[in-house]
Each structure stands twice: as C-alpha cells, then as structure tokens.
Coordinates of C-alpha atoms and ligand atoms in Angstrom, one line a residue:
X2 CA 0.0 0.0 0.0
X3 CA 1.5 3.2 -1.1
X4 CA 1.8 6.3 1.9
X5 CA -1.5 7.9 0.0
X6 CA -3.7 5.2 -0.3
X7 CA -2.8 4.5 3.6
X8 CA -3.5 8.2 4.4
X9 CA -6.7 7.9 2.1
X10 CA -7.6 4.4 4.3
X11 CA -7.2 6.2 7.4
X12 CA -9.5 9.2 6.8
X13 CA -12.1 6.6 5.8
X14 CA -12.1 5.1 8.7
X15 CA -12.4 8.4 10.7
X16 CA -16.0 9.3 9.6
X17 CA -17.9 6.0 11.0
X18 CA -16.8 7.0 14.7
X19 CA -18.5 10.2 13.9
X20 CA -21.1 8.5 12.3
X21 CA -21.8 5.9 15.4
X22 CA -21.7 8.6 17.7
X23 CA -24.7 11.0 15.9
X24 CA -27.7 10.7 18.5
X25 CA -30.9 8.8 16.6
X26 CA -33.3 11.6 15.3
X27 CA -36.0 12.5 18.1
X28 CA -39.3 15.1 17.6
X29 CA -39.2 15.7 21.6
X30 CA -35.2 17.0 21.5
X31 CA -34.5 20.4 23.2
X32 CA -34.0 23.4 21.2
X33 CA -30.0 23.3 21.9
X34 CA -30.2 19.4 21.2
X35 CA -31.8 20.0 17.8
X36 CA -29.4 23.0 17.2
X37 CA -26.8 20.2 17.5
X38 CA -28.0 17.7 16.0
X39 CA -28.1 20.0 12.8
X40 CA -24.8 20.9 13.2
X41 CA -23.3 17.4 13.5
X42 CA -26.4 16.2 10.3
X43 CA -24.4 19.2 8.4
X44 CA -21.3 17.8 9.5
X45 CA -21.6 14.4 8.7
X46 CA -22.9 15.5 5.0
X47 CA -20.0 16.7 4.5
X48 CA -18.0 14.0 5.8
X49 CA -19.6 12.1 3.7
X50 CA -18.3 13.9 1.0
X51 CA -15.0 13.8 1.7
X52 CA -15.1 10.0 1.9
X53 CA -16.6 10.0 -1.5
X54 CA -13.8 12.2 -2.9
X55 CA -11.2 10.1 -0.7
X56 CA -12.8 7.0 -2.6
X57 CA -12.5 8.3 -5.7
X58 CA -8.8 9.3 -5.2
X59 CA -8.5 5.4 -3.4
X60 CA -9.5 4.0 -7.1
X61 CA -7.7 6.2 -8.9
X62 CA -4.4 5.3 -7.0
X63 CA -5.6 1.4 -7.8
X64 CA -5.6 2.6 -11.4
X65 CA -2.7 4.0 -11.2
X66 CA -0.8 1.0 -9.7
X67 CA -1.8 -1.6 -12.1
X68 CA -1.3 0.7 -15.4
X69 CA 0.3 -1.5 -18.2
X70 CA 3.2 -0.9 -19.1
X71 CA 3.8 1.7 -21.7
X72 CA 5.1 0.4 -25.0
X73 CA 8.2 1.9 -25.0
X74 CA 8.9 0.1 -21.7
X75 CA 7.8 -2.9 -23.7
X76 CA 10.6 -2.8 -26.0
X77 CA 13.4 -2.7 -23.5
X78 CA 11.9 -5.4 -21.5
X79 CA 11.6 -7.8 -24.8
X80 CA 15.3 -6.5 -26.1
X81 CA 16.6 -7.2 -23.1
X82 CA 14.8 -11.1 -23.0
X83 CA 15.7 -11.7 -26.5
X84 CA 18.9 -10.5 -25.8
X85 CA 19.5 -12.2 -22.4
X86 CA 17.9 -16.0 -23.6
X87 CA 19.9 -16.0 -27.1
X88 CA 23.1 -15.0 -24.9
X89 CA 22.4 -17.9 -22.3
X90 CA 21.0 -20.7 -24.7
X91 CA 23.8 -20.1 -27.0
X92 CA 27.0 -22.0 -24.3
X93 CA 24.8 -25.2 -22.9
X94 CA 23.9 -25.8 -26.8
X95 CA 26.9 -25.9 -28.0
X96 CA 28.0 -28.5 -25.1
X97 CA 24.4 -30.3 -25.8
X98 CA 25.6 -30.4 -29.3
X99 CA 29.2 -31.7 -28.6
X100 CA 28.5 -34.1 -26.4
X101 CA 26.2 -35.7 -28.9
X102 CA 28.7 -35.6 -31.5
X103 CA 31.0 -37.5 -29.0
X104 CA 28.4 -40.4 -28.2
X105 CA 27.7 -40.8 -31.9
X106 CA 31.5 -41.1 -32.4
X107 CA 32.3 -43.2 -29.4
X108 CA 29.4 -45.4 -29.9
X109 CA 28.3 -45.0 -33.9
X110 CA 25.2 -43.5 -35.4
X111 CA 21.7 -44.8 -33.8
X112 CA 18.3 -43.8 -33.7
X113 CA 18.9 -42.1 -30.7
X114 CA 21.8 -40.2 -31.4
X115 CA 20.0 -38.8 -35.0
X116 CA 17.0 -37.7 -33.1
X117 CA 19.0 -35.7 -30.4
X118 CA 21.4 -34.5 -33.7
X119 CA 18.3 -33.0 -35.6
X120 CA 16.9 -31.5 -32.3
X121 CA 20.1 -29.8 -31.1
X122 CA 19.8 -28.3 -35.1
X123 CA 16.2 -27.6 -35.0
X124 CA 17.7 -25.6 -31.4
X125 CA 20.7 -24.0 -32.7
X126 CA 18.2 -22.5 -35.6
X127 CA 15.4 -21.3 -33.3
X128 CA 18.3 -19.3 -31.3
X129 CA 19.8 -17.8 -34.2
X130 CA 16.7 -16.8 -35.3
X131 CA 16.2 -15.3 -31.7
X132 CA 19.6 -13.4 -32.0
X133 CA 18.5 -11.8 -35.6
X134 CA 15.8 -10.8 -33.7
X135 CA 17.8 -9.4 -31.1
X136 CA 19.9 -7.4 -33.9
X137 CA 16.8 -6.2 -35.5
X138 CA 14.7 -3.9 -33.5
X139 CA 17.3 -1.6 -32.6
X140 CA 17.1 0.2 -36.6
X141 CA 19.3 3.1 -37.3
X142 CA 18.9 4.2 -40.9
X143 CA 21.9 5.9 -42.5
X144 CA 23.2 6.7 -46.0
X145 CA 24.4 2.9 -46.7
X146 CA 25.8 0.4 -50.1
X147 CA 23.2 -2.1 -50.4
X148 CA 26.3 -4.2 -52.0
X149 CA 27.7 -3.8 -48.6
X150 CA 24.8 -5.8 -46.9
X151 CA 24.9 -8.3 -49.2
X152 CA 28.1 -9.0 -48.4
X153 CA 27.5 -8.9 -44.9
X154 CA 24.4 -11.6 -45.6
X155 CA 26.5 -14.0 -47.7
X156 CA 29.5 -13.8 -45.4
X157 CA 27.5 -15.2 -42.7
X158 CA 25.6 -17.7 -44.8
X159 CA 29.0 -19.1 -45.5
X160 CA 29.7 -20.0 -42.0
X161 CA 26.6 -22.5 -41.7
X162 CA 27.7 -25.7 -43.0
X163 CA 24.5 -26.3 -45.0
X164 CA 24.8 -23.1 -47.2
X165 CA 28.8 -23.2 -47.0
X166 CA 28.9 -24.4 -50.7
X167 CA 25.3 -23.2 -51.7
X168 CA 25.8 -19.7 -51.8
X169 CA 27.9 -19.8 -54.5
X170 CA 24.4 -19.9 -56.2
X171 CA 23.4 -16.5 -55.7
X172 CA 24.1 -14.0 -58.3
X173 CA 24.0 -10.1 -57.9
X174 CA 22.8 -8.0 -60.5
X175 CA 22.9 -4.4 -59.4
X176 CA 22.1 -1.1 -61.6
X177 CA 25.4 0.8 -62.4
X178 CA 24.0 4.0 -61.1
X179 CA 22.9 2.4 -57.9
X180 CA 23.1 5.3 -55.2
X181 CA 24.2 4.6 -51.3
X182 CA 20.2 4.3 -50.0
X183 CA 18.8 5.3 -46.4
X184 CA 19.0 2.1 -44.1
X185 CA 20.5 0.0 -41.2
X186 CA 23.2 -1.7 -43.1
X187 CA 23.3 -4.7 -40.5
X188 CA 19.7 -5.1 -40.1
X189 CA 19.0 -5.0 -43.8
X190 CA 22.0 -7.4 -43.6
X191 CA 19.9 -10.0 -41.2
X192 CA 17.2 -9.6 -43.6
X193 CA 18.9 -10.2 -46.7
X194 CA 20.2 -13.2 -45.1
X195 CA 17.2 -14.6 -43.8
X196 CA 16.0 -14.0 -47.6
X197 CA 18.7 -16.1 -48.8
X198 CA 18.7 -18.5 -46.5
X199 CA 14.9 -19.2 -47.4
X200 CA 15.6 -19.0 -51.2
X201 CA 18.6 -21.7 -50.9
X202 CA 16.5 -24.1 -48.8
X203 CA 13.5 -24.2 -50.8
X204 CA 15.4 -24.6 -54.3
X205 CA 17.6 -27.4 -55.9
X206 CA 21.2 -26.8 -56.8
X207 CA 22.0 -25.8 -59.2
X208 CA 20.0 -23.7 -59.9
X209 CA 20.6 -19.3 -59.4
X210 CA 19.0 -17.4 -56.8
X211 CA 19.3 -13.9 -57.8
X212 CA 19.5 -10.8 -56.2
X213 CA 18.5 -7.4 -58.7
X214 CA 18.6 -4.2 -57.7
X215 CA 17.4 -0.8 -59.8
X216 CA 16.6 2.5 -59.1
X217 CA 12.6 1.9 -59.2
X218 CA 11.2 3.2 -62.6
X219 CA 7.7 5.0 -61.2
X220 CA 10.0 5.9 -58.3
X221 CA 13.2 7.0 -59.3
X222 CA 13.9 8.1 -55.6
X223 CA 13.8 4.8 -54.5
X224 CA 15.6 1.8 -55.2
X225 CA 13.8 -1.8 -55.6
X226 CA 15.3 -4.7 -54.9
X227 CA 14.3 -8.1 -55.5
X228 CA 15.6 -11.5 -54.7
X229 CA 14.7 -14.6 -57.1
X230 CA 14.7 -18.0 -56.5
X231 CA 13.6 -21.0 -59.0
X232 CA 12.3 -23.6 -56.2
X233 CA 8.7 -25.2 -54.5
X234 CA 7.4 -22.0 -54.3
X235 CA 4.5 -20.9 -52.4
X236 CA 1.0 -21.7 -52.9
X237 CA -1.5 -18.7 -53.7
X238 CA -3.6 -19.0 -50.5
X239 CA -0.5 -18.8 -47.9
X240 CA 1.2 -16.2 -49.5
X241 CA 0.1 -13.9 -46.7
X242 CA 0.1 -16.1 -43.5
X243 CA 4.2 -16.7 -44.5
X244 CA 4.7 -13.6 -42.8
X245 CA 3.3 -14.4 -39.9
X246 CA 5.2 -15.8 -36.5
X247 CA 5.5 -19.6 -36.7
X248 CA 3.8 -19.7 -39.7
X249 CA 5.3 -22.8 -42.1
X250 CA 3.3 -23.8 -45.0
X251 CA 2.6 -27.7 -43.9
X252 CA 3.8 -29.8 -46.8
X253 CA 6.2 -32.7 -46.9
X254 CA 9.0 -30.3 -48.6
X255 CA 8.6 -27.7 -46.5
X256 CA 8.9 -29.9 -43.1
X257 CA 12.4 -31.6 -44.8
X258 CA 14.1 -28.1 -44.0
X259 CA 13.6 -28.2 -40.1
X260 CA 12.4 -24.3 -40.3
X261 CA 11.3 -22.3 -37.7
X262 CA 8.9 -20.1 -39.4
X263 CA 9.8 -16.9 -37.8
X264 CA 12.4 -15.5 -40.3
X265 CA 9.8 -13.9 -42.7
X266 CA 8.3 -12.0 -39.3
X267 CA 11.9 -11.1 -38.7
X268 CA 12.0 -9.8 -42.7
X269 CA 8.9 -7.7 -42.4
X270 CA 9.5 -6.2 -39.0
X271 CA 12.9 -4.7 -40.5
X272 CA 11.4 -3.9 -43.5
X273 CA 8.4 -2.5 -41.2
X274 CA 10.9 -0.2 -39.2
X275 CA 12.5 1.3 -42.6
X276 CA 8.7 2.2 -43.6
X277 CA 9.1 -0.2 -46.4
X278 CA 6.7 -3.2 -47.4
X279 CA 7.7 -7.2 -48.3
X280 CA 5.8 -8.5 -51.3
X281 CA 6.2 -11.9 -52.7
X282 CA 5.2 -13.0 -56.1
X283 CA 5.3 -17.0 -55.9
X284 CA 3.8 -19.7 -58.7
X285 CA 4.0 -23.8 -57.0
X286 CA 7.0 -25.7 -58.6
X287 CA 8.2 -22.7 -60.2
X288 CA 9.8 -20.4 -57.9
X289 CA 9.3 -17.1 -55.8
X290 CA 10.2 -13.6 -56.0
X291 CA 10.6 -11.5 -52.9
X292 CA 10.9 -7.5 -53.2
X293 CA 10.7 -4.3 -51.5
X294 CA 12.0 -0.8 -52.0
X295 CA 14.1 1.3 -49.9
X296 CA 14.4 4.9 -50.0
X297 CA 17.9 6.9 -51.7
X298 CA 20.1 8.3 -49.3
X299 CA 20.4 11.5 -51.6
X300 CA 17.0 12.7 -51.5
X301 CA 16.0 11.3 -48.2
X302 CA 18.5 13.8 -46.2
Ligands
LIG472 P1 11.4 -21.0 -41.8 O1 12.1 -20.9 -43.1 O2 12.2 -21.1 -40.6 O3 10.4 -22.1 -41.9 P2 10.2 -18.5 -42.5 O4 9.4 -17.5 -41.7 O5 11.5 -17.9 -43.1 O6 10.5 -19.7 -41.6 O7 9.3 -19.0 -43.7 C1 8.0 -19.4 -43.4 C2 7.5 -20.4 -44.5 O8 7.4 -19.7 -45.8 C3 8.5 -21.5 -44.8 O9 8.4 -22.5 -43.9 C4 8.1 -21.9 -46.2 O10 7.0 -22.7 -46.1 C5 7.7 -20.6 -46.9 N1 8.8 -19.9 -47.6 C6 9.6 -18.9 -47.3 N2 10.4 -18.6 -48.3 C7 10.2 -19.4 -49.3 C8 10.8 -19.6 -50.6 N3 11.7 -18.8 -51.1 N4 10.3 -20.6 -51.3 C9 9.2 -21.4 -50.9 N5 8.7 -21.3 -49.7 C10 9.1 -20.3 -48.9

C-alpha cells in the first residue's frame, strides 16, 4: 500500500466513529439538542463527501498501480529477454551439441543419437533466429551500399555448413548508377540473409537465386530490390500467412528443412521499421520472387 492510499484508508475510517456517535433523530429534543443535531447532520454531510472524494482518489491510486506498461517500456523489457535468452542458450547448446557428437563417435550412429542430432539443429536455428531478432529492433537508418549488406548476408551464410557451398548460387545484379540508399546496413544485412537462406533451402542446386537491384522506374527516388529463387514456391492461398510468426506452409518439402517459421516476421518487421513493405510473387514448382523498396540516401536527407 503506497503512503497515499494509507492516508486515504485512514480518513475513511475516521468518519464512521463520527457516524456511530450521531444521537438517533427525536421530535421531543431540546431546542439546543436540535441545534446540535443540525450541526453534527451538516457535519456528517459533509464528511460524507470527503469519503466519497477520498474514494475516488483510493481508485484512482488502484488505477494508477496496475497501469500497463507503456510500449516503450515494452521494448526494453523484450530486447533485453531476446537478448539475455539468445546469450544464455547459445553456451549449454553448444556442449548439448558436442557431447552428442562425442556419443555418436564413441558409440556410432543410432536412432537415438540422430533424433537428439536433428533436435540440437532444429535448437541452434530457433536461437539464431532469436539473435536476428535481437539485432533487429534496434534500426538506425543511414546513408548505406546495399552491396555492402549483401556482403555482410553471404558472409554469414557461408559459415553454416549447410549453405557453406550453396551460396555460390546466388548471383547479384545491381544497376550501375545504384546510389548509397537510407537504411541499417546490419539489419538490412539480417534480412537479406534470412532472404537467402529461405531462397537456398526451398530450391535445388543448381539452380541461381538472384539478387536485382534498380533504381525503381515510377520511383526513381527509391531503389527496388528483389531476390529470385527457381524452387517449391508458395501456394497462392499462404502467401500472406508466410509472414506471420511460426507460420510454415505444412507440406512434406517444407517440413524436410527443419524451419522455424519466424524469419519472414523477422524480414517484415525490418522492413516495417524502414517504412518499407515485403511482397512476394510465388507460382508452386516454379519459384518465388521477394521485393521491396528502400528509399535513396540523396533525397531522403
Ligand atoms: P522457416 O524458413 O524457418 O520455416 P520463414 O518464416 O522464413 O520460416 O518462412 C515461413 C515459410 O514460408 C517457410 O516454412 C516456407 O513454407 C515458406 N517460404 C519462405 N520462403 C520461401 C521460398 N523462397 N520458397 C518457398 N517457400 C518459402
């Protein structure tokens, strides 16, 4: 109880001594008597009142204690979560992991050792996805080379031994009059790879995935950007829900990849936070195209 609403509860209780003590109304009372009774009925009226206002303050100090949060509280408590849990996952999986790797070793490849292989995996991705999550609500945009987070993508694609020799796959084909644009170069970087990643999974070597980027004709101060892949691709009525956290599309060849489904969320709340918008353009068994525009550095200044 907070050192107002305790004052406010002892006022309150004040008023029903008074109250107990007011003599019962009486037609034969003395002059005097009725003088005072008066004075204590005009007394407690407005004792009365002051425990309604006292009331009204009591529930608005209730309010006041058990007001949510405000959003911008919000995000530091969930940064500092995400950040926290991918921090603290990251160590015990990686002895989880090696341990397993040991007992497959010692003992050979069984059942059991595959099923606690594909889970430590299906682990390690849902924390990396939690740390791109982590890297991606704190968005700075600057004057930034798209080529730059390309790089920064495919570089880190590289390091996980199922894309290690994939991304040689993607291509780049950028406009020669491409201008620096207005982003966060690291968390367009996250997104780009979490872009890729999808695009590699979901199509067979060998073929391309492609990454174009133009100056957008309606809109020559922005530049569109738009990354190609030729694999399952995405049916027509789950084109929207992909975007969605922990959304997968259920079918055999999407299950094979041991996805998490919340790297397109990931994708759109970057793109979100750069006032930009993810589209996809996808036909089954032939292959999706993912785009957005970003704004030039030049004229957004
Ligand atoms: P994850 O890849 O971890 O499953 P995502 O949020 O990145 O999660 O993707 C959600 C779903 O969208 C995928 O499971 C898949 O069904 C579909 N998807 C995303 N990108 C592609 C793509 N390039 N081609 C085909 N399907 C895709």
């Amino acid at each position: 109880m907070t050192a107002r609403s305790k004052r406010a509860a002892a006022t309150l209780a004040t008023p029903q001594v008074v109250l107990k003590a007011l003599p019962a109304k009486s037609t034969r009372a003395a002059p005097t008597q009725r003088a005072q009774l008066e004075a204590l009925q005009t007394e407690n009226l407005a004792l009365r009142a002051k425990i309604e206002a006292l009331e009204a303050e009591n529930r608005t100090l209730q309010i006041e204690r058990v007001q949510p949060i405000t959003p911008n509280e919000l995000d530091v408590l969930r940064d500092a979560i995400i950040h926290n849990v991918s921090h603290e996952m990251k160590t015990p999986l990686l002895h989880v992991k090696a341990a397993v790797a040991n007992l497959a070793e010692q003992y050979g490849g069984n059942k059991s050792t595959e099923y606690a292989m594909t889970a430590t995996a299906r682990l390690e991705g849902i924390i990396r996805n939690i740390s791109l999550l982590a890297g991606s609500t704190d968005i700075h945009p600057t004057p930034a080379l798209l080529r730059d987070s390309v790089e920064y993508a495919i570089r880190n694609l590289r390091r996980s031994w199922e894309h290690r020799d994939q991304v040689n796959r993607v291509q780049t084909h950028f406009a020669d009059d491409l201008p620096p644009v207005l982003m966060d170069g690291q968390a367009m970087g996250i997104a780009l790879q979490l872009l890729l990643d999808n695009a590699l999974k979901f199509s067979k070597p060998p073929t391309p995935i492609t990454i174009n980027a133009t100056l957008t004709p309606s809109e020559p101060q922005r530049v569109y950007v738009e990354i190609v892949d030729c694999g399952i691709g995405i049916p027509q009525d789950q084109i929207d829900k992909i975007f969605e956290a922990f959304y997968m599309v259920d079918s055999s060849s999407t299950r094979r990849f041991n996805g998490v489904g919340v790297g397109l969320a990931i994708v759109r709340l970057i793109m979100e936070r750069h006032g930009a918008a993810i589209t996809v353009k996808s036909e089954p068994g032939k292959g999706s195209t993912f785009c957005f525009t970003l704004p030039c550095a030049a004229l957004g200044r």
